[in-house]
Amino acid sequence: MEELAYDAFPASEPAAAAAAASASSLPQMAESPSAASMPAPAAGRAPLPGYESQPAPRPPVAGTHQAVLPDDEAIVAARDAARSAASLEELKAVLARFEACNLRLTAKSLVFADGNPDADVMFIGEAPGREEDRQGVPFVGRSGQLLDRMLAAIGLDRSSAYITNVVPWRPPGNRTPSPQETEICKPFILRQIELVAPKVLVFLGGASAKALTGAPEGILRLRGKWLDMPLGAGRIRAMATLHPAYLLRTPAQKRYAWRDFLEIRAALDAAGAVPTDGASE
């Protein structure tokens, strides 16, 4: 029975997986030396191409935003700013003018959330990627397309789920957010959870689970287990599952994500959540 159900879960993508494996096995080409690492030309000679002296950097223009190092004071300011928001609209506006996270300087968009804020289930990833940064919407790239198929497999879609990230700005080059960047964004995602007040919280990947619960286990040990997450004066049932991006790289692990999603569907049914059209009986 389970194998039949798993067959109906989003199919693996062998071509994409093979391509990724092939690309990862290719040797890395050495980078060409930079002009800064090359010796300077001898005095009296004309500089060769690539050796020209670089102009001195311009001083910062008054009124422009400069990068800052987050400290305890900035984190306290983030908490105060997050608490001041009485609605999701206010929280988004507060984030848009919040200047203590340097990621806003390199990101194109503030990627706040997508889906239904009245939904009974809330999904939280780590941070936006390139396509999310371009569109200003979370989970719209390849991993987002897989997430949509995973939701559909248990009778959900973006009209019956709320989707966001711990960090709302894309880190440069899709790198992992630093602990300082995560910590300064944490008050905003906690306030967002409070305002949405879902019946079930789902962490997409180990990074978001660790950031919000402090769980020390890796995602393969943590996934599939119900957590009781304290939030404000109450508690929320939460579960960590495998991130769609990880599933694209390792399709064989989808069977475990399928089991997690069945547990999530059962929890929503037990909580009286109304399934969308096409939900499984």
Coordinates of C-alpha atoms in Angstrom, one line a residue:
M1 CA 0.0 0.0 0.0
E2 CA 2.8 2.4 1.0
E3 CA 4.7 1.7 -2.2
L4 CA 1.6 2.4 -4.3
A5 CA 1.1 5.7 -2.4
Y6 CA 4.8 6.6 -2.9
D7 CA 4.4 6.0 -6.7
A8 CA 1.7 8.7 -6.7
F9 CA 4.1 11.1 -4.9
P10 CA 6.1 13.5 -7.1
A11 CA 8.1 11.5 -9.5
S12 CA 11.8 11.6 -9.4
E13 CA 13.7 13.4 -12.1
P14 CA 16.5 11.0 -13.2
A15 CA 17.6 13.2 -16.1
A16 CA 18.1 16.2 -13.8
A17 CA 19.8 14.1 -11.1
A18 CA 22.1 12.5 -13.6
A19 CA 23.0 15.9 -15.0
A20 CA 23.7 17.2 -11.6
A21 CA 25.9 14.2 -10.7
S22 CA 27.8 14.5 -14.0
A23 CA 28.4 18.2 -13.4
S24 CA 29.6 17.6 -9.8
S25 CA 32.1 15.0 -11.1
L26 CA 33.8 17.3 -13.5
P27 CA 37.2 18.7 -12.4
Q28 CA 37.2 22.3 -11.3
M29 CA 39.2 24.6 -13.6
A30 CA 41.8 26.8 -11.9
E31 CA 40.9 30.4 -11.7
S32 CA 42.9 32.8 -13.7
P33 CA 45.2 35.0 -11.5
S34 CA 43.8 38.4 -10.7
A35 CA 45.5 41.7 -11.4
A36 CA 46.0 42.2 -7.7
S37 CA 48.0 39.0 -7.4
M38 CA 50.3 39.8 -10.4
P39 CA 53.6 41.6 -10.0
A40 CA 53.6 45.3 -10.8
P41 CA 55.4 46.4 -14.1
A42 CA 58.9 47.7 -13.7
A43 CA 59.3 51.5 -13.4
G44 CA 59.6 53.4 -16.6
R45 CA 57.7 50.8 -18.7
A46 CA 54.2 51.1 -20.0
P47 CA 51.8 48.9 -18.1
L48 CA 50.6 45.8 -19.9
P49 CA 46.9 45.1 -20.3
G50 CA 45.4 44.0 -17.0
Y51 CA 48.2 45.7 -15.0
E52 CA 46.8 49.2 -15.1
S53 CA 46.5 51.0 -11.8
Q54 CA 43.0 51.0 -10.4
P55 CA 41.4 54.3 -9.4
A56 CA 41.0 54.9 -5.6
P57 CA 37.6 54.0 -4.3
R58 CA 35.1 56.8 -4.0
P59 CA 34.1 57.9 -0.6
P60 CA 30.5 56.8 0.4
V61 CA 27.8 59.2 -0.7
A62 CA 25.9 60.7 2.3
G63 CA 22.6 59.1 2.9
T64 CA 23.4 55.7 1.3
H65 CA 23.0 52.5 3.3
Q66 CA 26.3 51.0 4.5
A67 CA 26.9 47.4 5.7
V68 CA 26.9 47.0 9.4
L69 CA 28.0 44.2 11.7
P70 CA 25.0 42.9 13.6
D71 CA 25.4 43.1 17.3
D72 CA 23.3 42.5 20.4
E73 CA 21.8 46.0 20.1
A74 CA 20.7 45.3 16.5
I75 CA 19.1 42.0 17.6
V76 CA 17.2 43.8 20.3
A77 CA 16.1 46.4 17.8
A78 CA 14.9 43.6 15.5
R79 CA 12.8 42.1 18.4
D80 CA 11.3 45.5 19.2
A81 CA 10.5 46.1 15.5
A82 CA 8.9 42.7 15.1
R83 CA 6.8 43.1 18.2
S84 CA 5.5 46.4 16.9
A85 CA 3.7 44.8 14.0
A86 CA 0.0 44.1 14.6
S87 CA -0.6 42.4 11.2
L88 CA 1.3 40.7 8.4
E89 CA 1.0 43.8 6.3
E90 CA 2.6 45.8 9.1
L91 CA 5.3 43.2 9.6
K92 CA 6.2 43.3 5.9
A93 CA 6.4 47.1 6.0
V94 CA 8.7 46.9 9.1
L95 CA 11.0 44.4 7.3
A96 CA 11.1 46.6 4.2
R97 CA 12.6 49.5 6.2
F98 CA 14.7 47.4 8.6
E99 CA 18.4 48.2 7.9
A100 CA 20.3 46.1 10.4
C101 CA 20.6 43.0 8.1
N102 CA 23.2 43.4 5.4
L103 CA 21.5 40.9 3.1
R104 CA 19.1 43.6 2.0
L105 CA 22.0 45.5 0.4
T106 CA 22.7 42.7 -2.1
A107 CA 19.2 41.2 -2.6
K108 CA 16.9 42.4 -5.3
S109 CA 13.7 41.7 -3.4
L110 CA 12.3 41.3 0.0
V111 CA 10.8 37.8 -0.2
F112 CA 8.1 37.9 2.5
A113 CA 5.6 35.0 2.0
D114 CA 3.2 33.4 -0.4
G115 CA -0.1 31.5 0.1
N116 CA -3.1 31.9 2.4
P117 CA -2.4 33.7 5.8
D118 CA -5.6 32.0 7.1
A119 CA -4.3 28.5 6.3
D120 CA -4.0 25.8 8.9
V121 CA -0.5 24.8 7.8
M122 CA 2.6 26.9 7.5
F123 CA 5.8 25.8 5.7
I124 CA 9.1 27.5 6.5
G125 CA 12.3 27.2 4.5
E126 CA 15.7 28.7 5.1
A127 CA 16.2 31.6 2.6
P128 CA 15.2 32.6 -0.9
G129 CA 17.2 31.5 -4.0
R130 CA 17.9 33.3 -7.3
E131 CA 14.5 32.9 -8.8
E132 CA 12.7 33.8 -5.6
D133 CA 14.8 36.9 -5.3
R134 CA 13.9 37.8 -8.9
Q135 CA 10.2 37.4 -8.4
G136 CA 9.9 38.3 -4.7
V137 CA 8.0 35.1 -4.0
P138 CA 9.2 32.1 -2.0
F139 CA 9.6 28.7 -3.5
V140 CA 9.0 29.4 -7.2
G141 CA 12.2 27.8 -8.6
R142 CA 12.7 24.1 -9.3
S143 CA 12.4 23.3 -5.6
G144 CA 9.2 25.3 -5.4
Q145 CA 7.7 23.4 -8.3
L146 CA 8.5 20.2 -6.5
L147 CA 6.9 21.6 -3.3
D148 CA 3.7 22.4 -5.2
R149 CA 3.5 18.7 -6.4
M150 CA 4.2 17.5 -2.9
L151 CA 1.4 19.7 -1.6
A152 CA -1.0 18.5 -4.3
A153 CA -0.2 14.9 -3.3
I154 CA -2.0 15.5 0.1
G155 CA -4.7 17.7 -1.3
L156 CA -3.1 21.1 -0.6
D157 CA -2.0 24.0 -2.7
R158 CA -1.0 27.6 -2.2
S159 CA -4.5 28.6 -1.4
S160 CA -4.6 26.3 1.6
A161 CA -1.0 26.7 2.8
Y162 CA 1.2 29.6 3.9
I163 CA 4.9 29.5 2.7
T164 CA 7.8 31.6 3.9
N165 CA 11.5 31.5 5.0
V166 CA 13.5 32.2 8.1
V167 CA 15.6 34.8 6.2
P168 CA 13.6 37.0 3.8
W169 CA 16.6 38.1 1.6
R170 CA 18.7 36.0 -0.7
P171 CA 22.3 35.6 0.5
P172 CA 24.8 36.4 -2.3
G173 CA 25.5 33.5 -4.5
N174 CA 22.9 31.4 -2.7
R175 CA 25.4 30.8 0.2
T176 CA 24.1 29.7 3.5
P177 CA 23.0 32.6 5.8
S178 CA 25.5 33.3 8.6
P179 CA 24.4 32.7 12.2
Q180 CA 24.3 36.4 12.7
E181 CA 22.1 36.9 9.7
T182 CA 19.7 34.2 10.8
E183 CA 19.6 35.5 14.4
I184 CA 18.7 39.0 13.4
C185 CA 15.9 37.8 11.1
K186 CA 14.6 35.3 13.7
P187 CA 12.3 37.8 15.6
F188 CA 10.5 38.5 12.3
I189 CA 9.7 34.9 11.4
L190 CA 8.6 34.2 15.0
R191 CA 6.2 37.2 14.9
Q192 CA 5.0 36.0 11.5
I193 CA 4.2 32.6 13.0
E194 CA 2.3 34.3 15.8
L195 CA 0.3 36.3 13.3
V196 CA -0.6 33.4 11.0
A197 CA -1.3 31.1 14.0
P198 CA -1.3 27.8 12.1
K199 CA -2.4 24.6 13.5
V200 CA 0.6 22.7 12.0
L201 CA 4.1 24.1 11.3
V202 CA 6.4 22.4 8.8
F203 CA 10.1 23.1 8.7
L204 CA 11.5 22.5 5.2
G205 CA 15.0 21.3 5.9
G206 CA 17.1 21.1 9.0
A207 CA 18.3 24.7 8.9
S208 CA 14.9 26.3 9.6
A209 CA 14.1 23.6 12.2
K210 CA 17.4 24.3 14.0
A211 CA 17.0 28.1 13.8
L212 CA 13.5 28.1 15.3
T213 CA 13.6 25.1 17.8
G214 CA 17.3 24.8 18.6
A215 CA 17.2 21.1 17.8
P216 CA 20.7 19.7 17.6
E217 CA 19.9 16.7 15.4
G218 CA 20.5 16.6 11.7
I219 CA 17.5 16.6 9.4
L220 CA 17.7 12.8 8.7
R221 CA 17.3 12.1 12.4
L222 CA 14.9 14.9 13.1
R223 CA 12.5 14.5 10.2
G224 CA 9.1 12.8 10.8
K225 CA 9.0 13.5 14.5
W226 CA 6.4 15.8 16.0
L227 CA 7.8 18.7 18.0
D228 CA 6.0 20.8 20.5
M229 CA 7.2 24.4 19.7
P230 CA 6.5 27.1 22.3
L231 CA 5.4 30.4 20.9
G232 CA 4.2 33.3 22.9
A233 CA 1.6 32.1 25.4
G234 CA 0.9 28.9 23.4
R235 CA 2.4 26.0 21.6
I236 CA 2.3 24.7 18.0
R237 CA 2.7 21.2 16.7
A238 CA 5.7 21.2 14.3
M239 CA 7.4 18.7 12.1
A240 CA 10.7 18.9 10.1
T241 CA 10.9 17.2 6.7
L242 CA 13.3 17.1 3.8
H243 CA 13.8 20.2 1.8
P244 CA 12.6 20.0 -1.8
A245 CA 16.0 21.1 -3.1
Y246 CA 17.6 18.1 -1.2
L247 CA 15.0 15.8 -2.8
L248 CA 15.9 17.0 -6.2
R249 CA 19.5 16.0 -5.5
T250 CA 18.6 12.7 -3.9
P251 CA 15.3 11.5 -5.3
A252 CA 15.5 8.2 -3.4
Q253 CA 14.8 10.1 -0.2
K254 CA 11.3 11.1 -1.4
R255 CA 9.8 8.1 0.2
Y256 CA 10.6 9.6 3.6
A257 CA 9.2 13.0 2.7
W258 CA 6.0 11.2 1.5
R259 CA 5.7 9.6 4.9
D260 CA 6.1 13.0 6.6
F261 CA 3.5 14.5 4.4
L262 CA 1.0 11.7 5.2
E263 CA 1.6 12.5 8.9
I264 CA 1.0 16.2 8.2
R265 CA -2.2 15.5 6.3
A266 CA -3.4 13.3 9.2
A267 CA -2.6 16.0 11.7
L268 CA -4.6 18.6 9.7
D269 CA -7.5 16.2 9.4
A270 CA -7.5 15.6 13.2
A271 CA -7.4 19.4 13.8
G272 CA -10.4 19.9 11.6
A273 CA -8.7 21.5 8.6
V274 CA -10.8 21.6 5.5
P275 CA -9.0 19.8 2.5
T276 CA -9.0 21.4 -0.9
D277 CA -10.5 19.8 -3.9
G278 CA -8.7 16.6 -4.9
A279 CA -7.7 15.7 -1.3
S280 CA -7.2 12.0 -0.7
E281 CA -9.8 10.2 1.4

